[in-house]
PDB file of C-alpha atoms and ligand atoms in Angstrom:
ATOM      1  CA  MET X 198       3.263 -19.108 -72.155  1.00  0.00           C
ATOM      2  CA  SER X 199       2.203 -16.190 -69.961  1.00  0.00           C
ATOM      3  CA  LEU X 200      -0.842 -14.138 -70.878  1.00  0.00           C
ATOM      4  CA  GLN X 201      -1.116 -10.483 -70.056  1.00  0.00           C
ATOM      5  CA  CYS X 202      -4.269  -8.416 -69.862  1.00  0.00           C
ATOM      6  CA  PRO X 203      -4.155  -5.714 -72.587  1.00  0.00           C
ATOM      7  CA  ARG X 204      -6.121  -3.311 -70.382  1.00  0.00           C
ATOM      8  CA  CYS X 205      -4.451  -3.428 -66.957  1.00  0.00           C
ATOM      9  CA  HIS X 206      -1.362  -5.535 -67.863  1.00  0.00           C
ATOM     10  CA  SER X 207      -2.075  -7.987 -65.068  1.00  0.00           C
ATOM     11  CA  LEU X 208      -0.664 -11.501 -65.498  1.00  0.00           C
ATOM     12  CA  LYS X 209      -3.592 -13.069 -63.640  1.00  0.00           C
ATOM     13  CA  VAL X 210      -5.504 -14.226 -66.705  1.00  0.00           C
ATOM     14  CA  ALA X 211      -7.773 -17.262 -67.002  1.00  0.00           C
ATOM     15  CA  SER X 212      -8.127 -19.082 -70.328  1.00  0.00           C
ATOM     16  CA  PHE X 213     -11.203 -20.963 -71.516  1.00  0.00           C
ATOM     17  CA  HIS X 214     -11.349 -23.612 -74.163  1.00  0.00           C
ATOM     18  CA  HIS X 215     -15.063 -24.010 -74.684  1.00  0.00           C
ATOM     19  CA  ALA X 216     -14.925 -23.769 -78.462  1.00  0.00           C
ATOM     20  CA  MET X 217     -12.423 -26.603 -78.696  1.00  0.00           C
ATOM     21  CA  LYS X 218     -14.715 -28.957 -76.790  1.00  0.00           C
ATOM     22  CA  ILE X 219     -17.770 -27.854 -78.792  1.00  0.00           C
ATOM     23  CA  GLY X 220     -15.806 -28.272 -82.013  1.00  0.00           C
ATOM     24  CA  ALA X 221     -14.722 -31.764 -81.009  1.00  0.00           C
ATOM     25  CA  ALA X 222     -18.321 -32.699 -80.172  1.00  0.00           C
ATOM     26  CA  ILE X 223     -19.602 -31.333 -83.496  1.00  0.00           C
ATOM     27  CA  GLY X 224     -16.763 -33.072 -85.313  1.00  0.00           C
ATOM     28  CA  THR X 225     -17.560 -36.379 -83.622  1.00  0.00           C
ATOM     29  CA  LEU X 226     -21.216 -36.084 -84.628  1.00  0.00           C
ATOM     30  CA  GLY X 227     -20.267 -35.110 -88.174  1.00  0.00           C
ATOM     31  CA  GLY X 228     -17.744 -37.919 -88.315  1.00  0.00           C
ATOM     32  CA  ALA X 229     -20.317 -40.419 -87.063  1.00  0.00           C
ATOM     33  CA  ALA X 230     -22.730 -39.239 -89.747  1.00  0.00           C
ATOM     34  CA  ARG X 231     -19.983 -39.592 -92.335  1.00  0.00           C
ATOM     35  CA  GLY X 232     -19.191 -42.991 -90.868  1.00  0.00           C
ATOM     36  CA  ALA X 233     -22.836 -43.994 -91.299  1.00  0.00           C
ATOM     37  CA  CYS X 234     -22.602 -43.020 -94.971  1.00  0.00           C
ATOM     38  CA  ALA X 235     -19.397 -45.032 -95.264  1.00  0.00           C
ATOM     39  CA  ALA X 236     -21.158 -47.912 -93.523  1.00  0.00           C
ATOM     40  CA  LEU X 237     -23.989 -47.757 -96.058  1.00  0.00           C
ATOM     41  CA  ALA X 238     -21.459 -47.723 -98.876  1.00  0.00           C
ATOM     42  CA  GLY X 239     -19.701 -50.616 -97.153  1.00  0.00           C
ATOM     43  CA  SER X 240     -22.891 -52.657 -96.972  1.00  0.00           C
ATOM     44  CA  GLN X 241     -23.590 -51.934-100.618  1.00  0.00           C
ATOM     45  CA  ALA X 242     -20.099 -53.124-101.478  1.00  0.00           C
ATOM     46  CA  GLY X 243     -20.760 -56.127 -99.263  1.00  0.00           C
ATOM     47  CA  ALA X 244     -23.981 -56.853-101.129  1.00  0.00           C
ATOM     48  CA  LEU X 245     -22.091 -56.661-104.395  1.00  0.00           C
ATOM     49  CA  VAL X 246     -19.513 -59.131-103.082  1.00  0.00           C
ATOM     50  CA  ALA X 247     -22.370 -61.329-101.835  1.00  0.00           C
ATOM     51  CA  ALA X 248     -23.826 -61.458-105.344  1.00  0.00           C
ATOM     52  CA  ILE X 249     -20.653 -63.291-106.320  1.00  0.00           C
ATOM     53  CA  THR X 250     -19.742 -65.222-103.154  1.00  0.00           C
ATOM     54  CA  GLY X 251     -23.199 -66.121-101.786  1.00  0.00           C
ATOM     55  CA  PRO X 252     -25.509 -65.043 -98.921  1.00  0.00           C
ATOM     56  CA  ARG X 253     -22.824 -65.212 -96.226  1.00  0.00           C
ATOM     57  CA  GLY X 254     -20.984 -62.290 -97.805  1.00  0.00           C
ATOM     58  CA  VAL X 255     -23.964 -59.955 -97.296  1.00  0.00           C
ATOM     59  CA  THR X 256     -23.779 -60.065 -93.498  1.00  0.00           C
ATOM     60  CA  LEU X 257     -20.004 -60.038 -93.414  1.00  0.00           C
ATOM     61  CA  GLY X 258     -19.706 -57.123 -95.807  1.00  0.00           C
ATOM     62  CA  ALA X 259     -22.440 -55.079 -94.135  1.00  0.00           C
ATOM     63  CA  VAL X 260     -21.157 -55.614 -90.601  1.00  0.00           C
ATOM     64  CA  SER X 261     -17.485 -54.994 -91.330  1.00  0.00           C
ATOM     65  CA  GLY X 262     -18.380 -52.006 -93.497  1.00  0.00           C
ATOM     66  CA  ALA X 263     -20.518 -50.524 -90.712  1.00  0.00           C
ATOM     67  CA  ILE X 264     -17.882 -51.042 -88.011  1.00  0.00           C
ATOM     68  CA  LEU X 265     -14.985 -49.759 -90.082  1.00  0.00           C
ATOM     69  CA  GLY X 266     -16.954 -46.819 -91.438  1.00  0.00           C
ATOM     70  CA  GLY X 267     -18.170 -45.821 -87.979  1.00  0.00           C
ATOM     71  CA  LEU X 268     -14.717 -46.054 -86.399  1.00  0.00           C
ATOM     72  CA  VAL X 269     -12.833 -44.246 -89.144  1.00  0.00           C
ATOM     73  CA  GLY X 270     -15.526 -41.615 -89.643  1.00  0.00           C
ATOM     74  CA  GLY X 271     -15.915 -40.940 -85.920  1.00  0.00           C
ATOM     75  CA  ALA X 272     -12.193 -40.656 -85.168  1.00  0.00           C
ATOM     76  CA  GLY X 273     -11.466 -38.509 -88.225  1.00  0.00           C
ATOM     77  CA  GLY X 274     -14.397 -36.228 -87.502  1.00  0.00           C
ATOM     78  CA  CYS X 275     -13.340 -35.760 -83.900  1.00  0.00           C
ATOM     79  CA  ALA X 276      -9.801 -34.742 -84.859  1.00  0.00           C
ATOM     80  CA  LEU X 277     -11.126 -32.400 -87.532  1.00  0.00           C
ATOM     81  CA  GLY X 278     -13.639 -30.869 -85.130  1.00  0.00           C
ATOM     82  CA  ALA X 279     -10.989 -30.339 -82.459  1.00  0.00           C
ATOM     83  CA  GLN X 280      -8.815 -28.525 -84.992  1.00  0.00           C
ATOM     84  CA  LEU X 281     -11.743 -26.399 -86.113  1.00  0.00           C
ATOM     85  CA  GLY X 282     -12.669 -25.606 -82.518  1.00  0.00           C
ATOM     86  CA  ASP X 283      -9.083 -24.711 -81.721  1.00  0.00           C
ATOM     87  CA  LYS X 284      -9.036 -22.227 -84.626  1.00  0.00           C
ATOM     88  CA  LEU X 285     -12.364 -20.764 -83.488  1.00  0.00           C
ATOM     89  CA  ASP X 286     -10.994 -20.616 -79.970  1.00  0.00           C
ATOM     90  CA  ARG X 287      -7.853 -18.780 -81.000  1.00  0.00           C
ATOM     91  CA  HIS X 288      -9.180 -16.364 -83.561  1.00  0.00           C
ATOM     92  CA  VAL X 289     -12.900 -15.782 -83.064  1.00  0.00           C
ATOM     93  CA  LEU X 290     -14.061 -16.189 -79.493  1.00  0.00           C
ATOM     94  CA  ALA X 291     -12.756 -14.032 -76.675  1.00  0.00           C
ATOM     95  CA  HIS X 292     -11.665 -16.715 -74.260  1.00  0.00           C
ATOM     96  CA  ASN X 293      -9.169 -15.042 -71.962  1.00  0.00           C
ATOM     97  CA  LEU X 294     -10.518 -13.385 -68.863  1.00  0.00           C
ATOM     98  CA  CYS X 295      -8.513 -10.988 -66.737  1.00  0.00           C
ATOM     99  CA  LEU X 296      -9.028 -11.880 -63.084  1.00  0.00           C
ATOM    100  CA  ILE X 297      -8.164  -8.345 -61.971  1.00  0.00           C
ATOM    101  CA  CYS X 298     -10.321  -6.079 -64.147  1.00  0.00           C
ATOM    102  CA  GLY X 299     -12.655  -8.632 -65.763  1.00  0.00           C
ATOM    103  CA  HIS X 300     -11.621  -7.688 -69.325  1.00  0.00           C
ATOM    104  CA  ARG X 301     -12.172 -10.445 -71.954  1.00  0.00           C
ATOM    105  CA  PHE X 302      -9.783 -10.636 -74.886  1.00  0.00           C
ATOM    106  CA  ASN X 303      -8.363 -12.901 -77.605  1.00  0.00           C
ATOM    107  CA  LEU X 304      -4.838 -14.114 -77.957  1.00  0.00           C
ATOM    108  CA  PRO X 305      -2.714 -11.690 -79.952  1.00  0.00           C
ATOM    109  CA  ALA X 306      -2.426 -12.805 -83.582  1.00  0.00           C
TER     110      ALA X 306
HETATM  111 ZN1   ZN L 680      -7.057  -6.605 -66.693  1.00  0.00          ZN
END
């Protein structure tokens, strides 16, 4: 893929992908938060199981719920955030910089 400056038609254009990284970071945080919620739900489910199986189930349910929830939530959030950031990157933020005339522009839609 070769980018061309719309102003001076130079092919010396630098691309930035800040939004994608920011989006991934936000997504990871959001996913971790969601994972924490899932972990809480997991511990509650664990407590419910413990009511039937005995005190050992409480720890087991809470721990496995927390680990699973954190992993799944974090990974899913990161992928979602990267996608969101990529869309922002492509359509909202001017992230191409012409090295000849200094003009900033978006990718053509
Ligand atoms: Zn230019």
